[in-house]
């Protein structure tokens, strides 16, 4: 089964959670580009989001992520807690 | 004096009920500590020039707790004498003037707990995946 994808505060894309089918080894940037391919309106927030994989922050760059089935990937908009 | 009786603890809670300053400060009290420092974040009635009716907080809960645990770990590295740390954050609707976050830190002397509390809230705001949505009156400045 493909890795799960978790989407928080996704008012722009109008969805919360979807499952993506991606190669097991993929960079965060490629994962983002796949997401934008499915939801082009997301492109405008690219500079404002960070990724988290298995609940750890990951830079949206060329570092290769090794994903396992069921891994949670979150696209995190600017935070405002506290 | 056997200080191993009072093992340092982190108390982390995300909850939708009203936060209690008494509860949070009592969590960190220790007979070995002469100082308890507190930060209380409360909701303001204005944001970017508009009147705010209430705030609503949501969190990526599992990761928020992980990140707060990291903050506690960092506090203990920077201020080894810190005894207990409590971080309570409210989720859901928080009415104006009520607390959205309470942080309490105890230490034998005051400097460490004061500095650690400031570090906790600053780092929480920078790294913990929690968001607020403001319910605002549109097109109305402050009266």
CSV table of C-alpha atoms in Angstrom, one decimal:
chain,number,residue,atom,x,y,z
A,1,UNK,CA,0.0,0.0,0.0
A,2,UNK,CA,1.2,3.5,-0.8
A,3,UNK,CA,2.2,6.0,1.9
A,4,UNK,CA,-0.6,8.0,3.5
A,5,UNK,CA,-0.7,11.7,3.1
A,6,UNK,CA,-2.0,14.0,5.8
A,7,UNK,CA,-3.0,17.5,5.1
A,8,UNK,CA,-3.6,20.1,7.8
A,9,UNK,CA,-5.5,23.3,7.5
A,10,UNK,CA,-6.0,22.7,3.8
A,11,UNK,CA,-8.6,25.3,3.1
A,12,UNK,CA,-6.9,26.3,-0.1
A,13,UNK,CA,-7.1,22.8,-1.6
A,14,UNK,CA,-10.5,22.0,0.0
A,15,UNK,CA,-9.4,18.7,1.3
A,16,UNK,CA,-8.0,17.3,4.5
A,17,UNK,CA,-6.4,14.0,3.8
A,18,UNK,CA,-5.7,11.9,0.7
A,19,UNK,CA,-3.6,8.9,-0.2
A,20,UNK,CA,-0.8,9.4,-2.7
A,21,UNK,CA,0.9,6.7,-4.7
A,22,UNK,CA,4.5,7.7,-5.0
A,23,UNK,CA,7.8,5.9,-5.3
A,24,UNK,CA,9.3,4.8,-2.0
A,25,UNK,CA,12.3,6.9,-2.5
A,26,UNK,CA,11.3,10.5,-3.4
A,27,UNK,CA,12.5,13.9,-2.6
A,28,UNK,CA,10.3,16.3,-0.6
A,29,UNK,CA,10.4,18.6,-3.6
A,30,UNK,CA,9.1,15.8,-5.9
A,31,UNK,CA,6.4,15.0,-3.4
A,32,UNK,CA,5.3,18.6,-3.4
A,33,UNK,CA,5.3,18.8,-7.2
A,34,UNK,CA,3.0,15.7,-7.3
A,35,UNK,CA,0.7,17.4,-4.8
A,36,UNK,CA,0.6,20.6,-6.9
A,37,UNK,CA,-0.1,18.5,-10.0
A,38,UNK,CA,-3.2,17.2,-8.4
A,39,UNK,CA,-4.2,20.5,-6.8
A,40,UNK,CA,-2.7,23.4,-8.9
A,41,UNK,CA,-4.0,26.1,-6.5
A,42,UNK,CA,-1.5,24.9,-3.9
A,43,UNK,CA,1.3,26.4,-6.0
A,44,UNK,CA,0.8,29.8,-4.6
A,45,UNK,CA,1.6,28.8,-1.0
A,46,UNK,CA,4.8,27.0,-1.9
A,47,UNK,CA,7.1,29.5,-0.1
A,48,UNK,CA,5.0,29.4,3.0
A,49,UNK,CA,4.8,25.7,3.7
A,50,UNK,CA,7.1,23.2,5.3
A,51,UNK,CA,6.9,19.4,5.2
A,52,UNK,CA,6.8,17.0,8.0
A,53,UNK,CA,7.5,13.3,7.4
A,54,UNK,CA,6.8,10.9,10.3
A,55,UNK,CA,6.3,14.0,12.5
A,56,UNK,CA,9.7,15.5,11.8
A,57,UNK,CA,10.2,18.7,9.8
A,58,UNK,CA,11.8,18.2,6.4
A,59,UNK,CA,13.1,20.9,4.1
A,60,UNK,CA,11.3,21.2,0.8
A,61,UNK,CA,14.5,20.3,-1.1
A,62,UNK,CA,16.5,17.5,-2.7
A,63,UNK,CA,17.0,15.3,0.3
A,64,UNK,CA,15.7,11.8,-0.6
A,65,UNK,CA,13.0,10.6,1.8
A,66,UNK,CA,12.6,6.9,2.2
A,67,UNK,CA,8.9,6.3,2.8
A,68,UNK,CA,7.3,3.2,4.3
A,69,UNK,CA,3.7,2.2,3.7
A,70,UNK,CA,1.5,4.2,6.1
A,71,UNK,CA,4.0,7.0,6.6
A,72,UNK,CA,2.3,10.3,7.4
A,73,UNK,CA,3.4,13.3,5.3
A,74,UNK,CA,2.0,16.6,6.5
A,75,UNK,CA,2.1,19.9,4.6
A,76,UNK,CA,2.4,22.5,7.3
A,77,UNK,CA,1.2,26.1,6.7
A,78,UNK,CA,2.7,29.0,8.8
A,79,UNK,CA,2.1,28.1,12.4
A,80,UNK,CA,0.5,30.5,14.9
A,81,UNK,CA,0.2,28.7,18.2
A,82,UNK,CA,0.9,30.1,21.7
B,1,UNK,CA,18.9,15.4,51.1
B,2,UNK,CA,17.9,12.9,48.5
B,3,UNK,CA,16.9,14.8,45.5
B,4,UNK,CA,16.3,11.6,43.5
B,5,UNK,CA,12.9,11.5,45.3
B,6,UNK,CA,11.8,14.4,43.0
B,7,UNK,CA,12.6,13.2,39.5
B,8,UNK,CA,12.4,16.0,36.9
B,9,UNK,CA,9.1,15.7,34.9
B,10,UNK,CA,7.5,17.2,31.8
B,11,UNK,CA,3.8,17.8,31.9
B,12,UNK,CA,2.4,18.3,28.4
B,13,UNK,CA,-1.3,18.6,27.6
B,14,UNK,CA,-3.4,19.8,24.6
B,15,UNK,CA,-7.0,20.1,25.7
B,16,UNK,CA,-10.2,21.9,24.7
B,17,UNK,CA,-11.3,22.7,28.3
B,18,UNK,CA,-10.5,26.0,30.0
B,19,UNK,CA,-6.9,26.1,31.3
B,20,UNK,CA,-6.1,26.5,35.0
B,21,UNK,CA,-3.2,28.6,36.2
B,22,UNK,CA,-3.4,26.9,39.6
B,23,UNK,CA,-3.3,23.4,38.1
B,24,UNK,CA,-0.3,24.1,35.9
B,25,UNK,CA,1.7,25.9,38.6
B,26,UNK,CA,1.0,23.2,41.1
B,27,UNK,CA,2.3,20.5,38.7
B,28,UNK,CA,5.9,22.0,38.8
B,29,UNK,CA,6.1,22.8,42.5
B,30,UNK,CA,9.0,21.0,44.2
B,31,UNK,CA,10.5,21.2,47.7
B,32,UNK,CA,13.9,21.6,46.1
B,33,UNK,CA,12.9,24.6,44.1
B,34,UNK,CA,12.6,28.2,45.3
B,35,UNK,CA,11.3,29.5,42.0
B,36,UNK,CA,8.3,28.8,39.8
B,37,UNK,CA,8.1,31.0,36.7
B,38,UNK,CA,4.9,31.2,34.6
B,39,UNK,CA,3.8,32.5,31.2
B,40,UNK,CA,0.2,32.8,30.3
B,41,UNK,CA,-0.9,33.6,26.7
B,42,UNK,CA,-4.3,35.1,26.5
B,43,UNK,CA,-6.4,36.0,23.5
B,44,UNK,CA,-6.6,39.6,22.5
B,45,UNK,CA,-9.6,41.5,21.2
B,46,UNK,CA,-7.7,42.7,18.1
B,47,UNK,CA,-5.6,41.4,15.3
B,48,UNK,CA,-4.2,43.5,12.4
B,49,UNK,CA,-6.5,46.4,13.2
B,50,UNK,CA,-9.7,44.3,13.2
B,51,UNK,CA,-11.8,43.4,16.2
B,52,UNK,CA,-11.6,39.7,17.2
B,53,UNK,CA,-14.6,37.9,18.5
B,54,UNK,CA,-12.8,34.7,19.5
B,55,UNK,CA,-9.8,32.6,18.5
B,56,UNK,CA,-10.0,28.9,17.5
B,57,UNK,CA,-6.9,26.7,17.8
B,58,UNK,CA,-6.2,23.5,16.0
B,59,UNK,CA,-3.1,21.3,16.1
B,60,UNK,CA,-1.4,18.5,14.3
B,61,UNK,CA,-1.6,16.9,17.7
B,62,UNK,CA,0.9,14.0,17.5
B,63,UNK,CA,3.6,16.2,16.1
B,64,UNK,CA,2.7,19.1,18.4
B,65,UNK,CA,3.3,16.9,21.5
B,66,UNK,CA,6.6,15.6,20.0
B,67,UNK,CA,7.8,19.1,19.3
B,68,UNK,CA,6.9,20.3,22.8
B,69,UNK,CA,8.8,17.3,24.3
B,70,UNK,CA,11.9,18.5,22.2
B,71,UNK,CA,11.5,21.9,23.7
B,72,UNK,CA,11.6,20.4,27.2
B,73,UNK,CA,14.6,18.4,26.3
B,74,UNK,CA,16.4,21.5,25.0
B,75,UNK,CA,15.5,23.4,28.2
B,76,UNK,CA,17.1,20.8,30.3
B,77,UNK,CA,20.3,20.9,28.3
B,78,UNK,CA,20.5,24.7,28.5
B,79,UNK,CA,19.4,25.0,32.1
B,80,UNK,CA,20.3,21.7,33.9
B,81,UNK,CA,19.0,22.9,37.2
B,82,UNK,CA,15.4,23.2,35.9
B,83,UNK,CA,13.2,20.7,37.8
B,84,UNK,CA,9.7,20.4,36.3
B,85,UNK,CA,8.2,21.8,33.1
B,86,UNK,CA,4.5,22.1,32.3
B,87,UNK,CA,3.1,23.2,29.0
B,88,UNK,CA,-0.7,23.3,28.6
B,89,UNK,CA,-2.2,24.5,25.3
B,90,UNK,CA,-5.9,24.9,24.7
B,91,UNK,CA,-7.5,23.7,21.4
B,92,UNK,CA,-10.8,24.7,19.9
B,93,UNK,CA,-12.5,28.0,20.7
B,94,UNK,CA,-10.8,30.3,23.2
B,95,UNK,CA,-12.9,33.4,24.2
B,96,UNK,CA,-11.3,36.8,24.5
B,97,UNK,CA,-9.1,37.2,27.7
B,98,UNK,CA,-9.0,33.4,28.4
B,99,UNK,CA,-5.7,31.6,28.3
B,100,UNK,CA,-4.6,29.8,25.2
B,101,UNK,CA,-1.3,28.6,26.7
B,102,UNK,CA,0.2,28.3,30.1
B,103,UNK,CA,3.8,27.4,30.7
B,104,UNK,CA,5.4,26.8,34.1
B,105,UNK,CA,9.0,26.0,35.0
B,106,UNK,CA,10.5,25.3,38.4
B,107,UNK,CA,14.1,25.6,39.4
B,108,UNK,CA,16.1,26.1,42.7
B,109,UNK,CA,16.9,29.7,41.9
B,110,UNK,CA,14.9,32.2,39.9
B,111,UNK,CA,17.2,33.0,36.9
B,112,UNK,CA,16.9,29.6,35.3
B,113,UNK,CA,13.2,29.2,35.5
B,114,UNK,CA,12.6,32.8,34.2
B,115,UNK,CA,14.9,32.3,31.2
B,116,UNK,CA,13.5,28.8,30.5
B,117,UNK,CA,9.9,30.0,30.4
B,118,UNK,CA,10.8,32.7,27.9
B,119,UNK,CA,12.7,30.1,25.8
B,120,UNK,CA,9.7,27.8,25.9
B,121,UNK,CA,7.1,30.2,24.6
B,122,UNK,CA,9.4,31.7,22.0
B,123,UNK,CA,10.3,28.3,20.7
B,124,UNK,CA,6.7,27.0,20.9
B,125,UNK,CA,5.6,29.9,18.7
B,126,UNK,CA,8.3,29.1,16.2
B,127,UNK,CA,8.1,25.3,15.9
B,128,UNK,CA,5.0,23.7,17.3
B,129,UNK,CA,2.4,22.9,14.6
B,130,UNK,CA,-0.6,24.7,16.1
B,131,UNK,CA,-2.7,27.2,14.2
B,132,UNK,CA,-5.2,29.8,15.2
B,133,UNK,CA,-8.1,31.0,13.2
B,134,UNK,CA,-9.5,34.3,14.2
B,135,UNK,CA,-13.2,35.1,14.0
B,136,UNK,CA,-13.2,38.7,13.0
B,137,UNK,CA,-15.7,41.4,12.2
B,138,UNK,CA,-15.1,42.3,8.6
B,139,UNK,CA,-14.7,45.9,7.5
B,140,UNK,CA,-14.7,47.3,11.0
B,141,UNK,CA,-11.9,49.1,12.7
B,142,UNK,CA,-11.5,49.4,16.5
B,143,UNK,CA,-14.0,51.8,18.1
